[in-house]
PDB file of C-alpha atoms in Angstrom:
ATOM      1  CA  UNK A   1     -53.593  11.113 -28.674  1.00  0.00           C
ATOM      2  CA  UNK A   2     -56.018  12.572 -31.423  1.00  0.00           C
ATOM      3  CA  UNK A   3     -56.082  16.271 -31.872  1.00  0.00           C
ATOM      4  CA  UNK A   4     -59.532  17.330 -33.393  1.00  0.00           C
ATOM      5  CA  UNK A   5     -57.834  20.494 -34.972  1.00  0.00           C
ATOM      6  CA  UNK A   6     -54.560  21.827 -35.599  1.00  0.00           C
ATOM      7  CA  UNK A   7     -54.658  24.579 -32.772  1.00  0.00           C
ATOM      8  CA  UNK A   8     -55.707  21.850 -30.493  1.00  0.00           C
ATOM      9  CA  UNK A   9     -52.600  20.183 -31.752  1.00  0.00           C
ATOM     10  CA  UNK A  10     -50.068  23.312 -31.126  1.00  0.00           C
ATOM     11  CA  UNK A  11     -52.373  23.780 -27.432  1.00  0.00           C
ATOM     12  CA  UNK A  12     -51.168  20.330 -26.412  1.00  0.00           C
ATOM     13  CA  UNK A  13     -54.370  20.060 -24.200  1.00  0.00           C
ATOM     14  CA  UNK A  14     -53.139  22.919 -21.757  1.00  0.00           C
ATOM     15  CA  UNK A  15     -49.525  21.569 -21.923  1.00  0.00           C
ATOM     16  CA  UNK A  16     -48.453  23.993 -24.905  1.00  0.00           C
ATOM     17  CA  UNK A  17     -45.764  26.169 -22.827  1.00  0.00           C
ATOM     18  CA  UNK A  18     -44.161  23.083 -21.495  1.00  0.00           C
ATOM     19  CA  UNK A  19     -44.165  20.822 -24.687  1.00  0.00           C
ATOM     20  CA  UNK A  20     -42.528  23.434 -27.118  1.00  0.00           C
ATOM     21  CA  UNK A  21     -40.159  24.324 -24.679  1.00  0.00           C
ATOM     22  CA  UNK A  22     -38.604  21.060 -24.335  1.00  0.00           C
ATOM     23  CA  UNK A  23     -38.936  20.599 -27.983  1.00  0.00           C
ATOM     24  CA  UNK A  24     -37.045  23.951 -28.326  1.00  0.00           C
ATOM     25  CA  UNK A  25     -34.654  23.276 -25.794  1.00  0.00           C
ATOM     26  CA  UNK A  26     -33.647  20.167 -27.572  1.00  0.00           C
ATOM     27  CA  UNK A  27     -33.438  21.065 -30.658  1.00  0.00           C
ATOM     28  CA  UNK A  28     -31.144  23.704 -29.647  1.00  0.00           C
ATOM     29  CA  UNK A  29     -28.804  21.469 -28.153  1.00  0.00           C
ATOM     30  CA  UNK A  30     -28.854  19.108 -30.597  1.00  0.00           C
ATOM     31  CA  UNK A  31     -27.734  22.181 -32.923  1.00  0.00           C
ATOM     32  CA  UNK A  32     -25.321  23.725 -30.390  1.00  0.00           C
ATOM     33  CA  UNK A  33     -23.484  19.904 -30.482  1.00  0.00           C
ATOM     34  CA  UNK A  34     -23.380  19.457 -34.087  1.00  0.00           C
ATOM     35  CA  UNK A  35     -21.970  22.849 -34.725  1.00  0.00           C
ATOM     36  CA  UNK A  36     -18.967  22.303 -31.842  1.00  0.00           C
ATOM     37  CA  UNK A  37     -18.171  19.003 -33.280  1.00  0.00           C
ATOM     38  CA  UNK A  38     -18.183  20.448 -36.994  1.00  0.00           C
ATOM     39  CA  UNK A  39     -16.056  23.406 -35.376  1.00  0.00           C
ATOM     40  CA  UNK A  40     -13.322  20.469 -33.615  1.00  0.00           C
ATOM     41  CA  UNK A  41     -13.427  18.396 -36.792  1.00  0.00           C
ATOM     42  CA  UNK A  42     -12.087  21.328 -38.818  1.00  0.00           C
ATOM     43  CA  UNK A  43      -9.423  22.526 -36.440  1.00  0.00           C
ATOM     44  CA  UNK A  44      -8.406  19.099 -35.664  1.00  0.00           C
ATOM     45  CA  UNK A  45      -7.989  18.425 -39.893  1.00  0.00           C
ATOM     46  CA  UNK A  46      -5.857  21.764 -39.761  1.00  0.00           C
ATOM     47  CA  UNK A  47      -3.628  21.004 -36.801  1.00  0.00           C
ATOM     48  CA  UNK A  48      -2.875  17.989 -38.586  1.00  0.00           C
ATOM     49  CA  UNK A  49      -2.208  19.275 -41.912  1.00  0.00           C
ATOM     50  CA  UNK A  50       0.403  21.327 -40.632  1.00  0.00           C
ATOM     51  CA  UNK A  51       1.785  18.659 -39.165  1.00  0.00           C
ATOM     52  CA  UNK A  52       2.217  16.652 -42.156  1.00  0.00           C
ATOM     53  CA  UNK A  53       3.266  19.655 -43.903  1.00  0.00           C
ATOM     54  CA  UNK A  54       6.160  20.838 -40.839  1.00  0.00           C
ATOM     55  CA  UNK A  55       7.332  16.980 -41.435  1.00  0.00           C
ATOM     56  CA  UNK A  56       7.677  16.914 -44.858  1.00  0.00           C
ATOM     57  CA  UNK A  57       9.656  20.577 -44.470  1.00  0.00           C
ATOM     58  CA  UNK A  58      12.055  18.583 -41.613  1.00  0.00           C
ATOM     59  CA  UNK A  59      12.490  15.161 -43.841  1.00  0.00           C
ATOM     60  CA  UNK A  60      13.425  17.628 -47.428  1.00  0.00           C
ATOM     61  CA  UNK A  61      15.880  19.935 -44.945  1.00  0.00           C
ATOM     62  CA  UNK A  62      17.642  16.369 -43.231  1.00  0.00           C
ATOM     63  CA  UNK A  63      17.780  15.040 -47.076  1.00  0.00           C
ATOM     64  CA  UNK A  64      19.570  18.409 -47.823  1.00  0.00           C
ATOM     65  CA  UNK A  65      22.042  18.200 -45.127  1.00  0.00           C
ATOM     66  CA  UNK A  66      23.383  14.439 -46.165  1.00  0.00           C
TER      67      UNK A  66
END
């Protein structure tokens, strides 16, 4: 579709509530997602440094012991 002007562009022919919407509604999502993932990444990369790290304390204390 060819918009003769850039408000006729942002009007969407009538359909300007409805198109932006979506478009908003989507792009929030989209955000809301990459944020929780970026939020599970770093906890996940935590819980397992810990891990590594309570591991390493349990294989120096059993090295200790013998």
């Amino acid at each position: 579709m060819q918009f003769d002007s850039l408000t006729d562009f942002f009007n969407m022919g009538g359909y300007a509530f409805y198109v932006w919407l979506s478009y908003g509604i989507t792009a929030f999502a989209l955000g809301t997602l990459i944020l929780v993932s970026l939020r599970q990444k770093r906890k996940i990369l935590t819980e397992i440094s810990k891990k590594m790290q309570r591991e390493e304390r349990l294989k120096a204390n059993r090295s200790k012991e013998q």
